[in-house]
Coordinates of C-alpha atoms and ligand atoms in Angstrom, one line a residue:
X1 CA 74.1 191.0 -12.8
X2 CA 75.1 187.6 -14.4
X3 CA 78.9 186.9 -14.6
X4 CA 79.9 186.7 -18.4
X5 CA 82.9 184.5 -19.3
X6 CA 84.6 188.1 -20.5
X7 CA 84.2 189.5 -17.1
X8 CA 85.8 186.5 -15.5
X9 CA 88.7 186.6 -18.1
X10 CA 89.2 190.2 -17.1
X11 CA 89.4 189.3 -13.3
X12 CA 92.0 186.5 -14.0
X13 CA 94.1 189.1 -15.7
X14 CA 93.9 191.6 -13.3
X15 CA 94.7 189.1 -10.4
X16 CA 97.6 187.4 -12.5
X17 CA 99.2 190.9 -13.2
X18 CA 99.3 191.7 -9.3
X19 CA 100.5 188.0 -8.7
X20 CA 103.6 188.3 -11.2
X21 CA 105.1 190.4 -8.3
X22 CA 105.5 187.3 -6.3
X23 CA 108.3 185.5 -6.8
X24 CA 108.2 181.5 -6.9
X25 CA 111.5 180.5 -6.4
X26 CA 111.4 176.5 -7.7
X27 CA 109.7 177.9 -11.2
X28 CA 106.7 175.9 -10.1
X29 CA 103.4 176.9 -9.9
X30 CA 102.0 177.6 -6.6
X31 CA 105.2 176.9 -4.4
X32 CA 106.5 179.7 -2.3
X33 CA 109.3 180.3 0.1
X34 CA 107.2 181.9 2.7
X35 CA 103.8 180.6 3.9
X36 CA 102.2 183.9 4.3
X37 CA 102.9 184.4 0.5
X38 CA 101.3 181.4 -0.3
X39 CA 98.3 182.1 1.6
X40 CA 97.9 185.7 -0.2
X41 CA 98.4 184.3 -3.3
X42 CA 95.7 181.4 -2.7
X43 CA 93.2 184.4 -1.5
X44 CA 93.9 186.3 -4.6
X45 CA 93.0 183.1 -6.6
X46 CA 90.1 182.5 -4.5
X47 CA 88.6 185.9 -5.7
X48 CA 88.6 184.8 -9.1
X49 CA 87.4 181.0 -8.5
X50 CA 84.4 182.5 -6.3
X51 CA 83.0 184.6 -9.7
X52 CA 83.5 181.9 -11.8
X53 CA 80.4 179.8 -12.8
X54 CA 80.0 176.2 -11.7
X55 CA 80.4 175.0 -15.2
X56 CA 83.8 176.8 -15.2
X57 CA 85.0 175.3 -12.0
X58 CA 84.0 172.0 -13.3
X59 CA 86.1 172.4 -16.4
X60 CA 89.3 172.9 -14.0
X61 CA 88.3 169.8 -12.1
X62 CA 88.1 167.9 -15.5
X63 CA 91.4 169.0 -16.3
X64 CA 93.1 168.1 -13.0
X65 CA 91.4 164.7 -13.6
X66 CA 92.7 164.2 -17.0
X67 CA 96.2 165.1 -16.0
X68 CA 95.8 162.9 -12.8
X69 CA 95.5 160.0 -15.2
X70 CA 98.2 160.8 -17.8
X71 CA 100.8 161.3 -14.9
X72 CA 99.4 158.3 -12.7
X73 CA 102.6 156.4 -13.2
X74 CA 104.9 159.5 -12.8
X75 CA 103.0 160.4 -9.5
X76 CA 103.2 156.8 -8.3
X77 CA 106.6 156.2 -9.1
X78 CA 107.9 159.6 -7.5
X79 CA 106.1 158.7 -4.4
X80 CA 107.3 155.2 -3.8
X81 CA 111.0 156.7 -4.9
X82 CA 110.8 159.9 -2.3
X83 CA 109.2 158.1 0.5
X84 CA 110.3 154.8 0.2
X85 CA 106.8 153.5 1.1
X86 CA 104.3 151.8 -1.1
X87 CA 103.8 149.7 -4.3
X88 CA 104.1 151.4 -7.7
X89 CA 101.3 149.3 -9.3
X90 CA 98.9 150.0 -6.4
X91 CA 99.4 153.6 -6.3
X92 CA 98.9 154.0 -10.1
X93 CA 95.4 152.4 -9.2
X94 CA 94.9 154.8 -6.4
X95 CA 95.6 157.6 -8.9
X96 CA 93.1 156.7 -11.2
X97 CA 90.7 156.0 -8.6
X98 CA 91.0 159.7 -7.2
X99 CA 90.6 160.9 -10.7
X100 CA 87.7 158.9 -11.6
X101 CA 85.9 158.6 -8.3
X102 CA 86.5 162.0 -6.5
X103 CA 83.2 163.9 -6.5
X104 CA 83.3 167.3 -8.1
X105 CA 80.8 170.0 -8.5
X106 CA 77.9 167.7 -8.6
X107 CA 78.4 167.3 -4.8
X108 CA 77.5 170.8 -4.3
X109 CA 73.5 171.1 -4.1
X110 CA 70.9 173.2 -2.9
X111 CA 67.9 172.3 -0.6
X112 CA 64.5 174.3 -1.2
X113 CA 61.5 174.7 0.7
X114 CA 58.6 176.5 -1.2
X115 CA 55.2 177.1 0.3
X116 CA 52.5 179.6 1.3
X117 CA 55.1 182.0 3.0
X118 CA 57.7 182.0 0.0
X119 CA 60.8 180.3 -1.0
X120 CA 63.8 179.2 1.3
X121 CA 67.0 177.6 0.1
X122 CA 70.0 176.1 2.1
X123 CA 72.9 176.7 -0.4
X124 CA 76.6 175.5 -0.3
X125 CA 79.2 178.3 -0.2
X126 CA 82.9 178.3 0.0
X127 CA 84.8 178.9 3.1
X128 CA 87.7 180.9 1.1
X129 CA 91.4 179.3 1.7
X130 CA 91.4 176.2 3.0
X131 CA 94.7 175.0 5.0
X132 CA 95.3 171.5 4.5
X133 CA 97.9 168.9 6.0
X134 CA 98.7 166.0 4.2
X135 CA 100.2 162.5 5.0
X136 CA 103.4 161.1 3.5
X137 CA 101.7 157.6 3.2
X138 CA 99.3 158.8 0.2
X139 CA 100.7 162.2 -0.5
X140 CA 99.9 163.0 -4.1
X141 CA 96.4 161.0 -3.7
X142 CA 95.5 163.1 -0.6
X143 CA 96.6 166.4 -2.4
X144 CA 94.7 165.7 -5.5
X145 CA 91.5 164.4 -3.7
X146 CA 91.5 167.5 -1.5
X147 CA 92.2 169.9 -4.1
X148 CA 89.1 168.6 -6.4
X149 CA 86.8 168.8 -3.5
X150 CA 87.7 172.0 -2.2
X151 CA 88.0 173.8 -5.7
X152 CA 84.6 172.3 -6.6
X153 CA 83.3 173.9 -3.3
X154 CA 84.6 177.1 -4.8
X155 CA 87.7 177.3 -2.4
X156 CA 91.5 177.6 -3.0
X157 CA 93.7 175.6 -0.9
X158 CA 97.3 176.1 0.8
X159 CA 99.1 172.7 2.0
X160 CA 101.4 172.2 4.5
X161 CA 102.5 168.3 3.0
X162 CA 104.8 165.9 4.9
X163 CA 108.4 167.1 4.6
X164 CA 109.4 163.6 3.7
X165 CA 106.9 163.7 0.4
X166 CA 107.6 167.4 -0.6
X167 CA 109.1 166.6 -4.2
X168 CA 106.0 164.4 -5.0
X169 CA 103.7 167.2 -3.5
X170 CA 105.1 170.2 -5.3
X171 CA 105.1 168.0 -8.6
X172 CA 101.4 167.6 -7.8
X173 CA 100.6 171.0 -6.8
X174 CA 102.5 172.7 -10.0
X175 CA 100.3 170.1 -11.9
X176 CA 97.0 171.4 -10.4
X177 CA 97.9 174.9 -11.3
X178 CA 98.7 174.0 -14.9
X179 CA 95.4 172.2 -15.1
X180 CA 93.7 175.5 -13.8
X181 CA 95.3 177.7 -16.3
X182 CA 94.9 175.5 -19.3
X183 CA 91.2 175.4 -18.3
X184 CA 90.7 179.2 -17.9
X185 CA 90.9 179.3 -14.4
X186 CA 93.4 181.3 -12.0
X187 CA 97.0 180.2 -10.9
X188 CA 97.5 179.3 -7.4
X189 CA 94.1 177.5 -6.8
X190 CA 96.5 175.2 -4.7
X191 CA 99.9 176.4 -3.0
X192 CA 102.5 175.3 -0.7
X193 CA 105.7 176.2 0.6
X194 CA 109.1 174.8 -0.9
X195 CA 110.0 173.7 2.8
X196 CA 107.2 172.7 5.1
X197 CA 107.9 172.4 8.5
X198 CA 106.0 172.6 12.0
X199 CA 106.5 176.5 11.9
X200 CA 104.9 176.9 8.5
X201 CA 102.1 174.8 9.5
X202 CA 101.7 177.0 12.9
X203 CA 101.9 180.2 10.3
X204 CA 98.7 178.5 8.6
X205 CA 96.8 177.3 11.7
X206 CA 97.1 181.0 13.1
X207 CA 96.5 183.0 9.8
X208 CA 93.3 185.3 10.0
X209 CA 92.7 184.2 6.1
X210 CA 92.4 180.5 7.0
X211 CA 89.1 179.8 8.2
X212 CA 89.2 175.9 8.0
X213 CA 91.9 173.3 8.4
X214 CA 91.6 170.0 7.0
X215 CA 94.3 167.7 8.6
X216 CA 95.1 164.1 7.2
X217 CA 97.3 162.2 9.6
X218 CA 98.1 160.7 12.6
X219 CA 96.7 161.6 16.1
X220 CA 99.3 164.5 16.7
X221 CA 98.4 166.5 13.7
X222 CA 94.7 166.1 14.4
X223 CA 95.1 167.4 18.0
X224 CA 97.2 170.2 17.0
X225 CA 94.4 171.3 14.4
X226 CA 91.9 170.7 16.9
X227 CA 93.6 172.8 19.5
X228 CA 94.0 175.9 16.9
X229 CA 90.9 177.5 17.7
X230 CA 89.9 177.5 14.0
X231 CA 87.2 175.0 12.7
X232 CA 89.0 171.5 11.8
X233 CA 88.1 168.7 9.9
X234 CA 90.2 165.8 11.6
X235 CA 91.1 162.7 9.6
X236 CA 93.1 160.6 11.8
X237 CA 94.6 157.3 12.8
X238 CA 92.9 153.8 12.6
X239 CA 94.0 150.4 13.4
X240 CA 91.1 148.5 11.4
X241 CA 90.2 145.0 12.6
X242 CA 88.9 142.5 10.4
X243 CA 86.4 140.2 12.1
X244 CA 85.7 136.7 10.5
X245 CA 82.8 134.6 12.3
X246 CA 81.7 131.0 11.5
X247 CA 79.1 132.0 8.9
X248 CA 81.6 133.6 6.5
X249 CA 83.0 131.8 3.3
X250 CA 86.4 131.3 5.1
X251 CA 88.4 130.7 1.8
X252 CA 86.8 134.1 0.2
X253 CA 87.5 135.8 3.5
X254 CA 91.1 134.7 3.8
X255 CA 91.8 136.3 -0.1
X256 CA 89.6 139.5 0.5
X257 CA 91.5 140.4 3.8
X258 CA 94.8 139.4 2.5
X259 CA 94.2 141.7 -0.7
X260 CA 93.0 144.6 1.5
X261 CA 95.8 144.1 3.8
X262 CA 98.7 144.1 1.0
X263 CA 97.3 146.9 -1.0
X264 CA 99.8 149.7 -1.3
X265 CA 101.8 147.6 1.2
X266 CA 99.2 148.5 4.0
X267 CA 99.7 152.1 3.9
X268 CA 96.1 152.9 3.4
X269 CA 94.8 153.9 7.0
X270 CA 91.6 152.0 6.0
X271 CA 93.3 148.4 5.5
X272 CA 92.9 145.8 7.6
X273 CA 95.7 145.8 10.4
X274 CA 94.5 142.7 12.3
X275 CA 92.1 139.8 12.3
X276 CA 89.6 138.8 15.0
X277 CA 88.2 135.1 14.6
X278 CA 86.1 133.3 16.2
X279 CA 87.8 129.9 17.4
X280 CA 86.1 127.5 15.3
X281 CA 87.4 129.1 12.1
X282 CA 91.0 130.5 12.8
X283 CA 92.8 127.3 11.7
X284 CA 90.8 127.1 8.3
X285 CA 91.5 130.7 8.0
X286 CA 95.2 130.5 8.5
X287 CA 95.4 127.4 6.2
X288 CA 93.8 129.6 3.1
X289 CA 95.8 132.4 4.0
X290 CA 99.3 130.3 3.9
X291 CA 98.4 127.9 1.1
X292 CA 96.8 130.0 -1.2
X293 CA 97.4 133.7 -0.3
X294 CA 101.0 134.1 -0.1
X295 CA 101.1 134.4 3.7
X296 CA 104.2 133.5 5.7
X297 CA 103.8 132.0 9.1
X298 CA 106.1 133.9 11.6
X299 CA 107.5 131.6 14.5
X300 CA 107.5 133.2 18.1
X301 CA 111.4 134.0 17.4
X302 CA 110.7 135.7 14.1
X303 CA 107.7 137.5 15.7
X304 CA 109.9 138.8 18.6
X305 CA 112.8 139.8 15.7
X306 CA 110.0 141.7 13.7
X307 CA 108.8 143.7 16.9
X308 CA 112.6 144.7 17.7
X309 CA 113.0 146.0 14.0
X310 CA 109.8 147.5 13.3
X311 CA 109.1 149.2 16.6
X312 CA 111.5 151.5 18.2
X313 CA 111.5 153.4 21.6
X314 CA 110.3 156.6 19.7
X315 CA 107.3 154.8 17.6
X316 CA 107.5 153.1 14.6
X317 CA 110.5 152.5 12.5
X318 CA 109.9 154.7 9.5
X319 CA 112.1 152.4 7.4
X320 CA 109.6 149.6 7.9
X321 CA 106.3 151.5 7.0
X322 CA 105.0 150.7 3.7
X323 CA 107.6 148.1 2.8
X324 CA 106.5 144.7 1.4
X325 CA 106.7 141.7 3.2
X326 CA 109.7 140.3 1.7
X327 CA 111.6 143.3 2.4
X328 CA 110.4 143.1 6.2
X329 CA 111.4 139.6 6.6
X330 CA 114.7 140.1 5.0
X331 CA 115.4 142.9 7.6
X332 CA 115.1 139.9 10.2
X333 CA 117.1 137.5 8.1
X334 CA 114.5 135.4 6.8
X335 CA 114.7 134.9 3.0
X336 CA 111.0 134.1 1.1
X337 CA 110.1 133.5 -2.6
X338 CA 108.6 136.8 -4.5
X339 CA 105.0 135.4 -4.1
X340 CA 105.1 136.0 -0.3
X341 CA 103.0 139.2 0.2
X342 CA 102.2 139.0 4.0
X343 CA 103.3 138.0 7.2
X344 CA 100.9 136.2 9.7
X345 CA 100.9 134.7 13.0
X346 CA 98.3 134.1 15.8
X347 CA 98.6 136.1 19.1
X348 CA 96.8 138.1 21.8
X349 CA 95.3 141.2 21.2
X350 CA 97.9 142.9 23.2
X351 CA 100.8 141.7 21.0
X352 CA 102.4 144.9 19.9
X353 CA 102.2 143.9 16.2
X354 CA 98.7 143.5 16.7
X355 CA 97.6 146.5 19.0
X356 CA 99.8 148.9 17.0
X357 CA 99.0 150.6 13.7
X358 CA 101.7 149.4 11.8
X359 CA 101.0 150.3 8.0
X360 CA 103.0 147.1 6.9
X361 CA 101.8 143.9 5.5
X362 CA 101.9 142.1 9.0
X363 CA 98.5 140.4 10.0
X364 CA 98.2 139.0 13.5
X365 CA 95.2 136.9 14.4
X366 CA 93.6 137.1 17.6
X367 CA 91.5 133.8 18.6
X368 CA 88.0 134.8 20.1
X369 CA 86.0 132.2 22.1
X370 CA 82.7 133.2 20.4
X371 CA 81.2 136.2 18.2
X372 CA 80.7 138.4 21.3
X373 CA 84.3 138.1 22.4
X374 CA 85.2 138.8 19.0
X375 CA 83.3 142.0 18.9
X376 CA 84.9 142.9 22.5
X377 CA 88.5 142.2 21.1
X378 CA 87.8 144.2 17.6
X379 CA 86.4 147.1 19.6
X380 CA 89.5 147.1 22.1
X381 CA 91.8 146.9 19.0
X382 CA 90.1 149.8 17.2
X383 CA 91.4 151.9 20.3
X384 CA 88.3 154.2 19.9
X385 CA 89.6 155.8 16.6
X386 CA 85.8 155.5 15.2
X387 CA 88.0 154.9 11.7
X388 CA 87.3 151.8 10.0
X389 CA 86.5 148.1 10.4
X390 CA 85.7 145.0 8.6
X391 CA 83.6 141.7 8.8
X392 CA 83.0 138.9 7.0
X393 CA 80.1 137.0 8.1
X394 CA 76.6 135.9 6.4
X395 CA 74.6 136.6 9.7
X396 CA 72.8 140.0 9.4
X397 CA 72.2 140.1 13.2
X398 CA 76.1 139.6 14.1
X399 CA 76.8 142.1 11.1
X400 CA 74.5 145.0 12.8
X401 CA 75.8 143.9 16.5
X402 CA 79.3 144.7 15.3
X403 CA 78.4 147.9 13.4
X404 CA 76.7 149.4 16.6
X405 CA 79.7 148.3 18.8
X406 CA 82.4 149.2 16.9
X407 CA 80.8 152.9 15.5
X408 CA 83.2 153.4 12.8
X409 CA 83.2 155.8 9.8
X410 CA 83.7 152.6 7.6
X411 CA 82.5 149.3 8.0
X412 CA 83.0 146.7 4.9
X413 CA 81.4 143.6 4.8
X414 CA 82.7 140.5 2.6
X415 CA 85.1 142.4 0.8
X416 CA 88.6 144.1 0.8
X417 CA 88.8 147.4 2.9
X418 CA 89.5 149.2 -0.4
X419 CA 85.8 148.4 -1.6
X420 CA 85.3 151.5 1.1
X421 CA 87.1 153.9 -1.5
X422 CA 84.7 152.9 -4.2
X423 CA 87.2 150.3 -5.8
X424 CA 85.5 147.1 -6.2
X425 CA 82.6 148.6 -4.1
X426 CA 80.0 151.3 -4.7
X427 CA 80.1 155.1 -3.7
X428 CA 82.9 157.8 -4.0
X429 CA 86.3 158.0 -3.3
X430 CA 88.0 159.8 -0.7
X431 CA 91.7 160.0 1.0
X432 CA 90.3 162.1 3.7
X433 CA 88.1 160.2 6.0
X434 CA 87.1 162.5 8.9
X435 CA 86.6 159.9 11.6
X436 CA 87.6 161.9 14.6
X437 CA 85.4 165.1 13.9
X438 CA 82.7 162.9 12.4
X439 CA 82.3 164.2 8.7
X440 CA 83.3 160.6 7.5
X441 CA 84.2 160.5 4.0
X442 CA 85.1 163.9 3.2
X443 CA 83.5 165.5 -0.4
X444 CA 83.1 168.7 -2.0
X445 CA 80.3 169.4 0.0
X446 CA 82.0 168.7 3.3
X447 CA 84.3 171.9 2.4
X448 CA 81.4 174.2 2.1
X449 CA 79.1 176.5 4.4
X450 CA 75.6 176.2 4.7
X451 CA 73.9 179.5 3.9
X452 CA 70.2 180.0 4.4
X453 CA 68.6 182.3 1.6
X454 CA 64.9 183.3 2.4
X455 CA 62.4 185.0 0.1
X456 CA 59.4 185.7 2.2
X457 CA 55.8 185.5 0.8
X458 CA 56.9 185.5 -2.9
X459 CA 58.3 183.4 -5.7
X460 CA 56.3 180.4 -4.6
X461 CA 54.3 179.7 -8.0
X462 CA 52.4 176.7 -7.1
Ligands
LIG1 P1 102.1 161.8 10.5 O1 100.8 162.2 11.7 O2 103.1 161.7 10.8 O3 101.9 163.4 9.3 C1 100.8 163.7 8.8 C2 100.9 165.2 8.6 O4 101.1 165.9 9.6 C3 102.2 165.6 7.9 O5 102.1 166.7 6.9 C4 102.9 166.1 9.1 O6 104.3 167.1 9.0 C5 102.0 166.8 10.0 N1 102.2 166.9 11.3 C6 102.2 165.8 12.4 N2 102.2 166.2 13.6 C7 102.1 167.5 13.4 C8 101.9 168.5 14.4 N3 102.0 168.2 15.8 N4 101.5 169.8 14.1 C9 101.4 170.0 12.8 N5 101.3 169.2 11.7 C10 102.0 167.9 11.9 O7 101.3 160.7 9.7 P2 101.8 160.1 8.3 O8 102.9 158.8 8.6 O9 102.2 160.9 7.4 O10 100.7 159.3 7.8 C11 100.3 158.5 8.3 C12 99.3 158.4 9.6 O11 98.0 159.3 9.0 C13 98.3 157.1 10.2 O12 98.2 157.3 11.5 C14 97.1 156.9 9.2 O13 96.1 156.1 9.7 C15 96.8 158.4 9.3 N6 95.8 158.7 8.2 C16 94.6 159.0 8.2 C17 93.7 159.3 6.8 C18 92.4 159.4 7.4 O14 91.6 159.6 6.2 N7 91.9 159.5 8.2 C19 94.6 159.1 5.8 C20 95.7 158.8 5.7 C21 96.4 158.8 7.0

């Protein structure tokens, strides 16, 4: 029996009546005190979503996109104020990108075989309620991107956001539910708890109603999710090297690399974190970066002070992550004009500011004796994350050799890293790049189960 609009509305009403019993302490939609209640509410919402037509799902998604664009500045400011990381102007662009280029229901497709023995389809069905863990580096961007893809796939989602970005995350999740309700969908398509902790995360990971977990963050969280016994999508850390060979347009490479590296103060996991350049072009590259691209060349003494400031015995100094170059230099007593946007220096690949994934506009340049040496150094620096890498070269054989050796989910050629997100490059946007588990750039179809539907000896009408 086809599901009519009226039937859907009746189910929505019945489920909502049931949900009114649940207290939402903040007065915001989708926000609960207890993780178990958040999961229960998302489960009820998924019962509604699964009977809605694709067209109705798309209406919810269109409204999430519209509200994201309307609130791009608010979300960008909240993220920067709450976490202390990033750049408001760049974050506005990131929110527009999420709204405009994250795939929706068009990503949910059917494969069909029709022949003498009938008709067989592979269809993409929802998992149900997905558990999602999100980072503080792109808090609202990741929540919006995950929610659009997961809802397009017919799922609802429970988030355990980074505690340092909880206000921004709550604002975003409330906005997603308002968008759903306005578009005739259910409340609680996205849920979370007021105070996310490792305990709430553990409840989510073990819960019987969570069949899939998508983790976006550093190595710790991806390992935790992959040890949970559930299916996990692991979008982990990177340390993307930008390789420059002698065939590149060196002046353009300098501009592209610094633009990518400084975007949102280097917070994106795909952003250039270090350069490996062949010996013959290092000096020219450095010249353009310093004279034309607002880079500050740090002395040995300044590099040592930066190491002592940004890296602590417990790991990265969170007060430095996502800060701009002027602020970082100010922390070591160096005053620079406002046009300085990146810190550069030449060093060995083992230099802590080069080998570590810093998420700050600090770019060490490693000198390689030739292309093969450059590839070897870049592969070492990527640490087997298989996440992202970049190359500036006009030699197709070199590009191919590098691509095969580094084997990353993303490889950008002759452009800033953000071209990989569809910003100045072709293709769709995502903020969850499943480097570790191999799905690559996630989209709605990643969050679905494949189902084979077989009609034997009928419905082939050729
Ligand atoms: P983080 O690892 O500190 O935190 C990410 C999330 O995981 C947070 O919600 C945090 O509370 C949670 N978490 C951390 N350890 C956990 C554990 N043991 N169990 C359960 N939950 C845990 O990362 P961050 O600083 O918020 O983000 C930066 C990191 O994320 C970088 O390493 C960056 O490369 C990576 N990242 C990857 C992608 C990607 O798509 N691959 C996207 C963004 C960020």
